[in-house]
Amino acid sequence: MIATLHNDRLLRALLRQPVDVTPVWLMRQAGRYLPEYRAARARAGSFMTLCQTPELACEVTLQPLARFPLDAAILFSDILTIPDAMGLGLSFSEGDGPRFARPLRSAAEIARLGVPDPEVELRYVIDAVRLIRRELAGRIPLIGFAGSPWTLATYMVEGGSSKDYVRIKGLLYNQPDTLHRLLDTTARATIAYLNAQVAAGAQALMVFDTWGGILAPSAYREFSLAYMARIVADLTRAAEDRPVPVILFTKGGGLWLEHIAATGCDAVGVDWTVNLGEARRRVGGQVALQGNLDPAVLYAAPDRIRQQVARVLADFGLGPGHVFNLGHGIQPGVEPDAVRTLVEAVHELSAPCHASTVP
Amino acid sequence: MIATLHNDRLLRALLRQPVDVTPVWLMRQAGRYLPEYRAARARAGSFMTLCQTPELACEVTLQPLARFPLDAAILFSDILTIPDAMGLGLSFSEGDGPRFARPLRSAAEIARLGVPDPEVELRYVIDAVRLIRRELAGRIPLIGFAGSPWTLATYMVEGGSSKDYVRIKGLLYNQPDTLHRLLDTTARATIAYLNAQVAAGAQALMVFDTWGGILAPSAYREFSLAYMARIVADLTRAAEDRPVPVILFTKGGGLWLEHIAATGCDAVGVDWTVNLGEARRRVGGQVALQGNLDPAVLYAAPDRIRQQVARVLADFGLGPGHVFNLGHGIQPGVEPDAVRTLVEAVHELSAPCHASTVP
């Protein structure tokens, strides 16, 4: 299947190729801030059903695209599908977040974990990718994703969200070999999962390292970054005669951008605590950058949103290699109109940044 | 009152003067991990009573010193005493953290806030400082402290702990002038409060910027750092014929160490996400550094704790200018014996770092 892609700004920007305007998509662009999402969620009955029913996952993926001129779709799913497929029993409670019925409590349990076959245990995700690609009909590219092995391990060992990370850090400091075994299994599962997403039609990939930022620098490199680097090395990096760019995003990883860029990924996601101009000076010669508006700006008045969008664009400066995004996901209380203001502002205000390099 | 100070390692290290071994104290060294603290808290009935009764605050301050050879005492109190004295009505609920009965909800309420007289509305804190100094009898120095204006404003506007900081960030992006007014009042109150602590006997000061790390870099400089710089400029910097060193600590501020060091403070606290050697290369010529062991290391076995202590000491390297601490407060579930292992390891393992520079 070689399909025409009508809007390839995202893929071009991720490869640091010239574009007409800066592409924009938003983490959690399909989510609770949209009334149509809340309706679909209510119909599905649970978040898990939404994820596990390809037609619903597809519907929800497309919802923000019907409202806003976004430059990419991102698969609607969850980073914890892999541990669920490994048998940990994932559920979500309103407010409390994810929870595993069978969190990992011993080295023996870790040793017994298998690598799920994405076309079997995670078939519902891969089917959703196929369906979304068909429905997108080449309008914009589809981003596939997974959680980082460290982030998955954190949830698998803690059993859910954590405040102090006592269990996973206990494992890290007391039984590093056991943790490495868990990370190795999780990394292999993630490689198979992401490659299956590419085979099914994902045109770019992103790895979310939500919890890498809780680590000391040497622990980050050993327990999080090393496994993301292995994933980058083992991914299918081209499909349908195009490169499939890979984005790595460690929330709170602003101090380690050089190390992240050195993995061989195509782009690095940055949260809003980093100045994008400084990030570009540090790693812009190697990778594209994705980010980094403070998600709380979406609670501000339209002229303030435009002003902050302009600041982020100015921070990055002239030329290609920037994908506009928030520094973290859209918060549930945001008004959809604020998202429209943001997306339109990015396209409108970024044109001058690309005037001399338009393809 | 010119008192002899038997152990002045902390003050010397904060001023980058030679010491025999690296001084060590720990954020929340007086706290819930100690059974004698939990007993005192139970007797007091509430956390606020503990803070507001000088004899109890003094007792709790001294508890860890009876167990471990720490090189400093830190006043037992809370960063939210100032907003409480401004009339916001502070209380603490188990698990939920601090809560204000009357959070700030309008520009008019912000305009009406007054600057408390520390010897009147905050007399209980200043009396505690006097009492602790007397009880310490010159054994080790006493650190006084306050929260940063930005951190206080965050609590005052949110009404307590927050997940998404919607209210304070709404104020920041939509009504920056109103926020500046609040920060100005809070900074003036903090200056008066810290200077009263020095007059009562505090021998070093620390400003805790717990929430500076949630800001974008330019917002951090405008709304947090600028007010800490004003505090540094207006503090009493000497008493009893000795300098009173000032430590600034922004949790999550590792990207901004150069800016923090440029305020004129004596020392910068760093959390565990920063490599201390890199931090020293960046700002060690201007300031001392305080930190930065991952607090979760205290859940590890004794040999692992010693190994991680050795790593932090090696990261900093040879010579003076380092105060050993955690990167954040001691967690309540830690065993007191783990703290003993840490403190003893710092003294024992750091001696070679100072061999050529012993005073």
XYZ file of C-alpha atoms in Angstrom:
718
model
C 0.000 0.000 0.000
C 1.597 3.245 -1.159
C -0.845 5.987 -0.321
C -0.670 9.650 -1.168
C -0.341 11.867 1.877
C -2.001 15.224 1.263
C -0.549 16.995 4.299
C 2.929 15.734 5.117
C 4.077 18.711 7.206
C 4.448 16.598 10.311
C 6.690 14.011 8.653
C 8.762 16.699 6.936
C 9.241 18.683 10.150
C 10.226 15.550 12.092
C 12.932 14.971 9.474
C 13.963 18.660 9.593
C 12.835 19.231 6.015
C 11.301 22.557 4.874
C 7.582 23.159 5.457
C 5.183 26.032 4.669
C 3.990 26.446 8.262
C 4.891 24.718 11.530
C 2.820 21.539 11.929
C 0.799 21.179 15.105
C -0.846 18.336 16.987
C -1.564 18.102 20.697
C -0.977 15.350 23.207
C -4.417 14.043 24.289
C -6.066 15.930 21.411
C -8.712 13.185 21.564
C -9.860 13.393 25.134
C -12.159 14.499 27.892
C -12.153 18.220 26.994
C -14.307 17.302 23.961
C -18.038 16.753 24.648
C -18.201 14.237 21.775
C -15.415 12.259 23.473
C -17.301 12.225 26.767
C -20.382 11.001 24.895
C -18.445 8.174 23.213
C -16.895 7.241 26.540
C -20.332 7.124 28.152
C -21.670 4.944 25.330
C -18.687 2.589 25.640
C -19.257 2.290 29.389
C -15.554 2.211 30.240
C -12.260 3.609 29.059
C -10.986 0.074 28.399
C -13.922 -0.700 26.091
C -13.184 2.510 24.206
C -9.579 1.365 23.710
C -10.447 -2.240 22.910
C -13.137 -1.586 20.291
C -11.404 -0.549 17.044
C -14.500 1.267 15.714
C -14.762 3.366 18.888
C -11.006 3.997 19.087
C -11.161 5.132 15.448
C -14.169 7.357 16.059
C -12.481 9.047 19.006
C -9.167 9.430 17.156
C -10.965 11.336 14.393
C -13.052 13.611 16.649
C -10.546 16.479 17.078
C -9.725 16.355 13.350
C -13.320 17.196 12.520
C -13.031 20.341 14.622
C -9.491 21.657 14.157
C -6.987 21.801 11.249
C -4.503 19.535 13.035
C -1.517 18.207 11.097
C -1.525 14.710 12.580
C -3.789 12.089 14.076
C -2.569 10.039 17.003
C -3.911 6.569 17.669
C -6.390 6.610 20.549
C -5.139 4.016 22.997
C -3.235 3.807 26.269
C 0.400 3.190 27.121
C -0.620 0.351 29.472
C -2.063 -1.980 26.811
C 1.200 -3.987 26.816
C 1.217 -4.831 30.544
C -2.500 -5.629 30.256
C -1.699 -8.043 27.430
C 0.990 -9.548 29.688
C -1.800 -10.470 32.112
C -1.656 -7.739 34.756
C -5.369 -6.861 34.483
C -5.702 -3.171 33.655
C -8.655 -1.054 34.720
C -9.307 2.663 35.059
C -11.273 4.362 37.777
C -12.559 7.920 37.401
C -10.101 10.289 39.041
C -7.798 7.577 40.374
C -6.219 6.664 37.061
C -4.937 3.254 35.958
C -4.810 0.247 38.238
C -3.467 -3.270 37.779
C -5.308 -6.153 39.423
C -2.059 -8.181 39.479
C 0.915 -5.844 39.955
C 4.370 -7.439 39.921
C 5.454 -8.377 43.423
C 8.411 -10.751 42.980
C 11.373 -11.614 40.781
C 9.613 -14.891 39.940
C 6.595 -13.026 38.557
C 8.920 -10.861 36.488
C 10.762 -13.924 35.159
C 7.476 -15.486 34.042
C 6.360 -12.516 31.908
C 6.050 -13.234 28.202
C 6.191 -10.965 25.160
C 2.663 -10.585 23.739
C 2.107 -11.156 20.034
C 0.712 -7.794 18.865
C -1.468 -9.434 16.205
C -3.024 -11.700 18.837
C -3.163 -10.224 22.349
C -3.036 -6.638 21.064
C -5.003 -7.218 17.913
C -7.575 -4.597 18.927
C -4.891 -1.887 18.760
C -3.482 -3.028 15.441
C -7.002 -3.274 13.991
C -7.661 0.270 15.197
C -4.519 1.464 13.384
C -5.691 -0.193 10.156
C -9.159 1.296 10.484
C -7.946 4.809 11.302
C -5.533 4.793 8.352
C -8.405 3.822 6.057
C -10.695 6.541 7.470
C -7.971 9.191 7.288
C -7.707 8.509 3.537
C -4.325 10.205 3.301
C -5.430 13.568 4.683
C -2.825 13.691 7.472
C -0.378 11.147 8.915
C -1.147 8.802 11.786
C 1.171 8.635 14.792
C 1.490 5.322 16.627
C 2.874 5.177 20.143
C 3.930 3.197 23.192
C 5.094 3.891 26.724
C 8.786 3.627 27.550
C 9.899 0.406 29.256
C 10.793 2.362 32.424
C 7.376 4.007 32.520
C 5.582 0.688 31.986
C 7.745 -0.975 34.655
C 6.871 1.814 37.094
C 3.151 1.185 36.686
C 3.574 -2.609 36.659
C 5.513 -2.619 39.917
C 3.636 0.172 41.719
C 0.278 -1.219 40.568
C -0.929 2.194 39.400
C -0.079 5.855 39.780
C 2.308 6.555 42.631
C 3.335 9.506 44.731
C 6.645 8.335 46.130
C 7.604 5.447 43.807
C 8.728 3.413 46.785
C 8.382 -0.015 45.155
C 9.978 0.657 41.788
C 12.835 2.605 43.354
C 13.317 -0.109 45.944
C 13.736 -2.534 43.031
C 16.089 -0.125 41.258
C 18.384 0.400 44.225
C 18.171 -3.076 45.793
C 17.664 -5.485 42.877
C 18.832 -3.744 39.716
C 19.273 -7.058 37.860
C 15.629 -7.969 38.413
C 14.577 -4.555 37.145
C 16.778 -4.978 34.077
C 15.073 -8.292 33.359
C 11.670 -6.589 33.505
C 12.854 -3.731 31.292
C 14.326 -6.165 28.778
C 11.042 -8.067 28.444
C 9.075 -4.834 28.215
C 11.434 -3.408 25.591
C 11.094 -6.506 23.422
C 7.312 -6.323 23.728
C 7.378 -2.630 22.803
C 9.521 -3.196 19.708
C 7.139 -5.882 18.432
C 4.135 -3.685 19.239
C 5.442 -0.560 17.514
C 6.627 -2.499 14.460
C 3.156 -4.051 14.190
C 1.661 -0.543 14.313
C 3.946 0.484 11.430
C 3.009 -2.631 9.446
C -0.652 -1.707 10.012
C -0.159 1.867 8.821
C 1.368 4.102 11.529
C 3.476 6.746 9.750
C 5.405 8.125 12.727
C 6.052 6.725 16.202
C 6.317 8.292 19.620
C 7.611 6.782 22.859
C 6.187 8.380 26.011
C 8.563 8.285 28.955
C 6.215 9.779 31.501
C 8.263 8.839 34.549
C 11.885 9.096 33.369
C 12.035 12.517 35.029
C 11.821 11.035 38.543
C 15.254 9.439 38.159
C 18.747 10.590 39.034
C 20.773 11.210 35.853
C 22.831 8.001 35.917
C 19.745 5.932 36.774
C 17.871 7.620 33.923
C 20.509 6.580 31.419
C 20.762 3.031 32.742
C 17.092 2.222 33.379
C 15.151 4.404 30.975
C 17.203 5.817 28.129
C 19.173 2.633 27.364
C 15.916 0.789 26.655
C 14.493 3.596 24.532
C 17.747 3.554 22.551
C 17.316 -0.179 21.968
C 13.766 0.403 20.761
C 14.932 3.116 18.352
C 17.608 0.760 17.010
C 15.184 -2.109 16.432
C 12.239 -0.268 14.909
C 11.112 -0.399 11.308
C 12.264 3.032 10.217
C 10.612 3.146 6.780
C 7.319 2.027 5.250
C 5.369 2.816 2.089
C 8.567 4.294 0.589
C 8.824 6.917 3.327
C 10.852 7.150 6.526
C 8.849 6.507 9.711
C 10.227 9.122 12.118
C 10.568 8.292 15.816
C 9.964 10.821 18.602
C 11.221 10.239 22.169
C 9.641 12.244 24.980
C 10.820 12.151 28.572
C 8.677 14.446 30.705
C 11.028 16.331 33.015
C 13.991 15.278 30.865
C 15.132 18.783 29.899
C 18.530 18.300 31.513
C 19.239 15.216 29.386
C 18.325 16.350 25.871
C 21.839 15.651 24.548
C 21.640 12.064 25.733
C 18.156 11.586 24.277
C 19.191 13.065 20.933
C 22.179 10.699 20.814
C 19.927 7.608 20.702
C 19.400 8.015 16.973
C 15.780 9.114 17.249
C 14.488 11.673 14.743
C 12.845 14.069 17.182
C 12.817 14.860 20.886
C 9.712 15.986 22.732
C 10.322 18.725 25.301
C 8.081 19.859 28.121
C 7.416 23.533 28.877
C 10.174 23.927 31.485
C 12.765 24.041 28.682
C 13.334 27.110 26.546
C 12.940 25.820 22.993
C 15.696 28.084 21.661
C 18.160 26.696 24.197
C 17.007 23.159 23.422
C 17.630 23.831 19.735
C 21.115 25.196 20.412
C 21.857 22.056 22.420
C 20.483 19.377 20.059
C 18.878 21.024 17.028
C 21.747 19.933 14.793
C 20.846 16.295 15.381
C 17.092 16.072 15.859
C 13.818 17.891 15.387
C 12.048 19.230 18.489
C 8.427 18.762 19.470
C 6.726 21.027 21.989
C 6.409 22.917 24.236
C 3.579 25.238 25.287
C 2.505 25.064 28.941
C -0.849 23.190 28.781
C -2.261 25.673 31.314
C -2.077 28.413 28.664
C -5.254 26.866 27.234
C -7.152 28.325 30.202
C -6.164 31.841 29.162
C -8.017 34.366 27.004
C -7.584 34.036 23.192
C -5.168 36.960 22.855
C -3.004 35.513 25.652
C -2.986 32.112 23.944
C -1.849 33.732 20.684
C 0.835 35.657 22.560
C 2.190 32.477 24.183
C 2.079 30.586 20.869
C 4.082 33.430 19.324
C 6.616 33.188 22.150
C 7.163 29.443 21.627
C 7.544 29.960 17.862
C 10.003 32.806 18.473
C 11.935 30.699 20.968
C 12.466 28.037 18.301
C 13.257 30.635 15.646
C 13.518 30.421 11.854
C 13.605 27.314 9.708
C 12.446 23.719 9.883
C 12.688 21.078 12.595
C 9.850 22.145 14.894
C 6.568 20.344 15.543
C 4.306 22.466 17.710
C 2.702 20.700 20.647
C 1.942 21.216 24.292
C 4.573 20.255 26.873
C 2.105 17.678 28.232
C -1.445 16.499 27.505
C -4.501 18.745 27.199
C -6.211 19.043 30.586
C -9.842 17.867 30.804
C -11.200 21.284 31.844
C -10.038 23.136 28.729
C -12.624 24.679 26.386
C -12.481 23.303 22.818
C -12.454 26.880 21.484
C -9.125 27.465 23.210
C -7.665 24.565 21.222
C -8.981 26.099 18.005
C -7.322 29.404 18.898
C -4.035 27.598 19.502
C -4.048 25.532 16.296
C -5.006 28.486 14.114
C -2.401 30.689 15.793
C 0.371 28.169 15.119
C -0.390 28.045 11.392
C -0.931 31.765 11.040
C 1.979 33.006 13.141
C 4.541 30.450 11.957
C 4.381 31.230 8.224
C 7.086 33.931 8.483
C 9.416 31.428 10.208
C 9.434 29.382 7.016
C 9.258 32.146 4.378
C 12.780 31.571 3.082
C 12.634 27.781 3.189
C 9.193 26.937 1.750
C 9.501 23.709 -0.241
C 24.739 37.579 72.079
C 27.944 36.216 70.548
C 27.869 32.483 71.072
C 30.554 29.949 70.348
C 29.571 27.468 67.655
C 31.228 24.113 68.270
C 30.437 22.608 64.875
C 30.441 25.234 62.137
C 30.919 22.898 59.158
C 27.566 23.861 57.688
C 28.265 27.587 57.746
C 31.788 27.110 56.397
C 30.623 24.855 53.570
C 27.834 27.272 52.616
C 30.514 29.968 52.302
C 32.809 27.576 50.361
C 35.399 27.574 53.136
C 37.461 24.455 53.980
C 35.956 21.799 56.260
C 37.185 18.473 57.668
C 34.249 16.441 56.349
C 31.203 17.328 54.264
C 28.401 18.597 56.515
C 25.056 16.861 56.272
C 21.502 17.655 57.231
C 18.290 16.362 55.681
C 15.141 18.095 54.587
C 12.331 16.948 56.929
C 14.897 15.417 59.288
C 12.325 16.107 62.012
C 9.284 14.286 60.737
C 6.960 11.351 60.492
C 9.634 8.676 59.911
C 10.610 9.127 63.595
C 8.397 7.333 66.165
C 9.140 10.085 68.732
C 7.848 12.644 66.215
C 4.634 10.703 65.698
C 4.223 10.545 69.479
C 4.692 14.308 69.854
C 2.270 14.901 66.994
C -0.306 12.665 68.662
C 0.135 14.494 71.989
C -0.242 17.867 70.253
C -3.441 16.714 68.584
C -2.728 18.503 65.308
C 0.157 19.532 63.111
C -0.776 23.210 63.603
C -0.555 22.910 67.398
C 2.873 21.335 66.990
C 3.959 24.341 64.904
C 2.305 26.920 67.100
C 3.607 25.736 70.473
C 7.268 26.818 70.774
C 8.093 24.121 73.327
C 6.737 21.382 71.050
C 8.354 22.844 67.922
C 11.637 22.951 69.837
C 11.259 19.376 71.087
C 10.572 18.084 67.583
C 13.425 20.116 66.067
C 15.861 18.465 68.469
C 14.611 14.877 68.050
C 16.768 13.832 65.065
C 19.825 15.486 66.658
C 19.550 13.123 69.619
C 19.782 10.182 67.232
C 22.163 11.197 64.439
C 25.357 13.288 64.216
C 23.733 15.898 61.963
C 25.594 19.123 61.247
C 22.587 21.449 61.429
C 19.199 21.847 63.026
C 16.343 23.263 60.993
C 13.475 25.074 62.633
C 10.393 22.854 62.799
C 7.629 24.856 61.188
C 5.746 25.081 57.893
C 6.145 27.274 54.839
C 2.465 28.269 55.064
C 2.670 30.124 58.392
C 2.811 33.448 56.524
C -0.457 33.005 54.580
C -2.055 31.728 57.785
C -0.928 34.905 59.553
C -2.433 36.878 56.662
C -5.811 35.396 57.596
C -6.272 32.528 55.147
C -6.998 29.925 57.845
C -4.500 27.066 57.479
C -5.258 23.498 58.459
C -3.767 20.100 57.661
C -5.631 16.909 57.020
C -3.888 13.531 57.156
C -2.974 12.489 53.625
C -4.556 15.474 51.929
C -1.954 18.028 52.964
C -2.475 21.732 53.663
C -5.774 23.496 53.106
C -6.823 27.135 53.400
C -10.301 27.931 54.677
C -10.216 31.257 52.811
C -8.198 30.882 49.587
C -7.746 34.018 47.489
C -10.486 34.307 44.901
C -10.324 37.906 43.638
C -8.019 40.831 42.941
C -9.819 42.702 45.740
C -8.887 40.038 48.273
C -5.284 40.187 47.078
C -5.248 43.983 47.380
C -6.485 43.787 50.982
C -3.697 41.471 52.198
C -1.417 42.964 54.811
C 2.161 42.154 55.821
C 2.126 40.364 59.187
C 4.393 41.605 61.975
C 6.560 38.546 62.713
C 6.858 39.448 66.408
C 3.065 39.613 66.692
C 1.167 37.342 64.303
C 4.111 34.952 63.890
C 5.425 35.274 67.414
C 5.128 31.531 67.968
C 7.719 30.880 65.243
C 10.140 33.519 66.482
C 9.780 32.244 70.056
C 10.537 28.737 68.798
C 13.717 30.029 67.138
C 14.829 31.655 70.410
C 14.086 28.511 72.392
C 15.813 26.154 69.940
C 18.940 28.353 69.876
C 19.071 28.232 73.669
C 18.614 24.448 73.755
C 21.195 23.860 71.012
C 23.753 25.643 73.223
C 26.114 26.211 70.320
C 26.461 22.568 69.331
C 25.410 23.038 65.697
C 23.873 25.942 63.774
C 20.146 26.529 63.351
C 18.664 27.040 59.882
C 15.621 29.287 59.555
C 13.407 29.101 56.487
C 10.443 30.339 54.505
C 8.586 29.383 51.342
C 9.207 31.332 48.149
C 6.606 33.959 47.254
C 5.600 31.980 44.145
C 5.137 28.797 46.176
C 3.072 30.610 48.816
C 0.986 32.297 46.123
C 0.323 28.910 44.519
C -1.112 27.524 47.738
C -2.971 30.749 48.549
C -4.721 30.831 45.174
C -5.275 27.085 44.723
C -6.429 26.712 48.335
C -4.137 23.727 48.938
C -2.129 21.190 46.986
C -3.007 21.077 43.310
C -2.622 18.673 40.438
C -3.058 20.967 37.471
C -2.506 24.461 38.959
C -5.419 25.773 36.974
C -6.176 28.774 39.204
C -2.667 30.104 39.775
C -1.742 29.635 36.129
C -4.973 31.284 35.057
C -3.926 34.272 37.163
C -0.407 34.185 35.717
C -1.510 34.109 32.087
C -4.633 36.273 32.352
C -3.923 38.769 35.152
C -0.162 38.962 35.617
C -0.398 42.358 37.354
C -2.670 40.948 40.048
C -0.276 38.069 40.582
C 2.642 40.500 40.839
C 0.758 42.382 43.534
C 0.292 39.178 45.507
C 3.949 38.215 45.064
C 5.079 41.676 46.150
C 3.072 41.506 49.389
C 4.247 37.963 50.054
C 7.888 38.876 49.390
C 7.713 41.792 51.845
C 6.170 39.521 54.457
C 8.877 36.904 53.856
C 11.704 39.422 54.218
C 10.330 40.633 57.563
C 9.781 37.049 58.705
C 13.258 35.789 57.802
C 14.952 38.855 59.285
C 13.024 38.293 62.515
C 14.265 34.689 62.524
C 17.846 35.954 62.190
C 17.313 38.479 64.988
C 16.018 35.613 67.139
C 19.019 33.414 66.412
C 18.767 31.682 63.015
C 22.322 31.258 61.671
C 21.533 30.331 58.068
C 18.402 30.755 55.947
C 16.775 28.662 53.281
C 14.009 29.595 50.860
C 11.960 26.631 49.601
C 10.579 27.123 46.100
C 8.591 23.923 45.952
C 6.553 24.888 42.894
C 8.942 26.975 40.780
C 9.590 23.879 38.682
C 6.069 23.880 37.228
C 6.768 27.110 35.335
C 8.037 27.827 31.846
C 11.543 29.358 32.002
C 10.533 32.977 31.364
C 7.626 32.696 33.805
C 9.968 31.198 36.384
C 12.301 34.176 36.163
C 9.476 36.719 36.243
C 7.183 35.194 38.871
C 9.434 33.147 41.113
C 13.112 33.974 40.816
C 12.715 37.769 40.728
C 11.032 37.683 44.135
C 13.614 35.334 45.632
C 16.316 37.700 44.355
C 14.570 40.574 46.122
C 14.451 38.558 49.331
C 18.173 37.756 49.065
C 18.921 41.452 48.541
C 16.896 42.573 51.554
C 17.940 39.982 54.126
C 20.172 40.542 57.126
C 23.274 38.778 55.880
C 25.299 38.805 59.111
C 24.613 38.381 62.834
C 26.687 37.630 65.921
C 29.809 38.621 63.946
C 29.266 35.885 61.370
C 27.746 35.853 57.904
C 24.236 34.358 57.724
C 24.349 32.318 54.505
C 21.252 32.073 52.306
C 20.277 28.933 50.383
C 17.754 29.023 47.519
C 16.121 25.763 46.462
C 13.799 25.415 43.502
C 12.628 21.825 43.191
C 12.794 20.914 39.504
C 14.965 23.979 38.835
C 18.000 22.113 37.510
C 17.793 23.852 34.139
C 18.010 27.281 35.776
C 20.936 26.943 38.184
C 22.878 29.780 36.515
C 19.964 32.144 37.034
C 19.494 31.078 40.649
C 23.215 31.465 41.402
C 23.147 34.978 39.919
C 20.712 36.229 42.595
C 23.558 36.726 45.071
C 22.576 33.820 47.308
C 25.361 31.843 48.991
C 24.187 28.362 48.087
C 21.813 26.627 45.701
C 19.857 23.511 46.615
C 19.619 20.925 43.849
C 17.268 17.981 43.544
C 18.447 14.505 42.509
C 17.716 14.929 38.794
C 20.866 17.047 38.444
C 24.357 15.564 38.363
C 26.187 17.432 41.115
C 29.446 17.530 39.166
C 27.699 19.193 36.230
C 25.961 21.588 38.606
C 29.336 22.481 40.098
C 30.862 23.084 36.667
C 27.932 25.369 35.852
C 27.764 27.450 39.058
C 30.336 26.163 41.559
C 32.503 29.237 41.068
C 29.745 31.443 42.451
C 27.867 29.452 45.072
C 27.968 26.387 47.290
C 25.696 23.472 46.390
C 23.334 21.595 48.668
C 22.012 18.145 47.807
C 21.222 15.815 46.177
C 20.620 12.156 46.996
C 17.366 10.617 45.720
C 15.219 10.344 48.908
C 14.116 6.875 47.741
C 17.666 5.594 48.343
C 16.702 5.520 52.044
C 14.555 2.469 51.282
C 17.613 0.532 50.129
C 19.904 -1.828 52.053
C 22.743 -0.204 54.059
C 25.491 -1.099 51.558
C 23.408 0.380 48.730
C 22.881 3.575 50.720
C 26.639 3.893 51.286
C 27.270 3.264 47.596
C 24.835 6.011 46.561
C 26.276 8.426 49.149
C 29.736 7.715 47.705
C 28.419 8.457 44.206
C 27.003 11.850 45.219
C 30.258 12.753 46.990
C 32.270 11.659 43.936
C 29.962 13.631 41.635
C 30.740 16.803 43.589
C 34.442 15.977 43.793
C 37.271 17.391 45.875
C 37.274 20.515 48.015
C 34.759 22.667 49.836
C 31.385 24.079 48.834
C 29.149 21.042 49.295
C 26.437 20.509 51.920
C 25.120 16.967 51.722
C 21.338 16.622 51.728
C 18.575 14.739 50.005
C 17.110 16.148 46.808
C 13.756 16.453 48.627
C 12.348 15.681 52.073
C 12.636 12.337 53.883
C 9.611 10.193 53.096
C 7.442 9.080 56.047
C 7.987 5.342 55.452
C 11.762 5.441 55.874
C 13.415 3.504 58.738
C 15.406 5.739 61.127
C 18.360 3.327 60.843
C 18.618 4.144 57.150
C 19.092 7.808 58.062
C 21.854 6.848 60.492
C 23.598 4.862 57.742
C 23.398 7.876 55.440
C 24.694 10.452 57.938
C 27.566 8.265 59.075
C 28.491 7.415 55.487
C 28.673 11.104 54.533
C 31.112 11.893 57.324
C 33.188 8.778 56.844
C 33.375 8.743 53.061
C 33.842 12.489 52.577
C 37.011 12.900 54.659
C 39.304 12.149 51.672
C 37.514 14.865 49.641
C 38.828 17.438 52.115
C 42.237 15.949 52.971
C 44.238 18.678 51.256
C 42.073 21.547 52.425
C 41.397 20.794 56.095
C 41.294 24.076 58.007
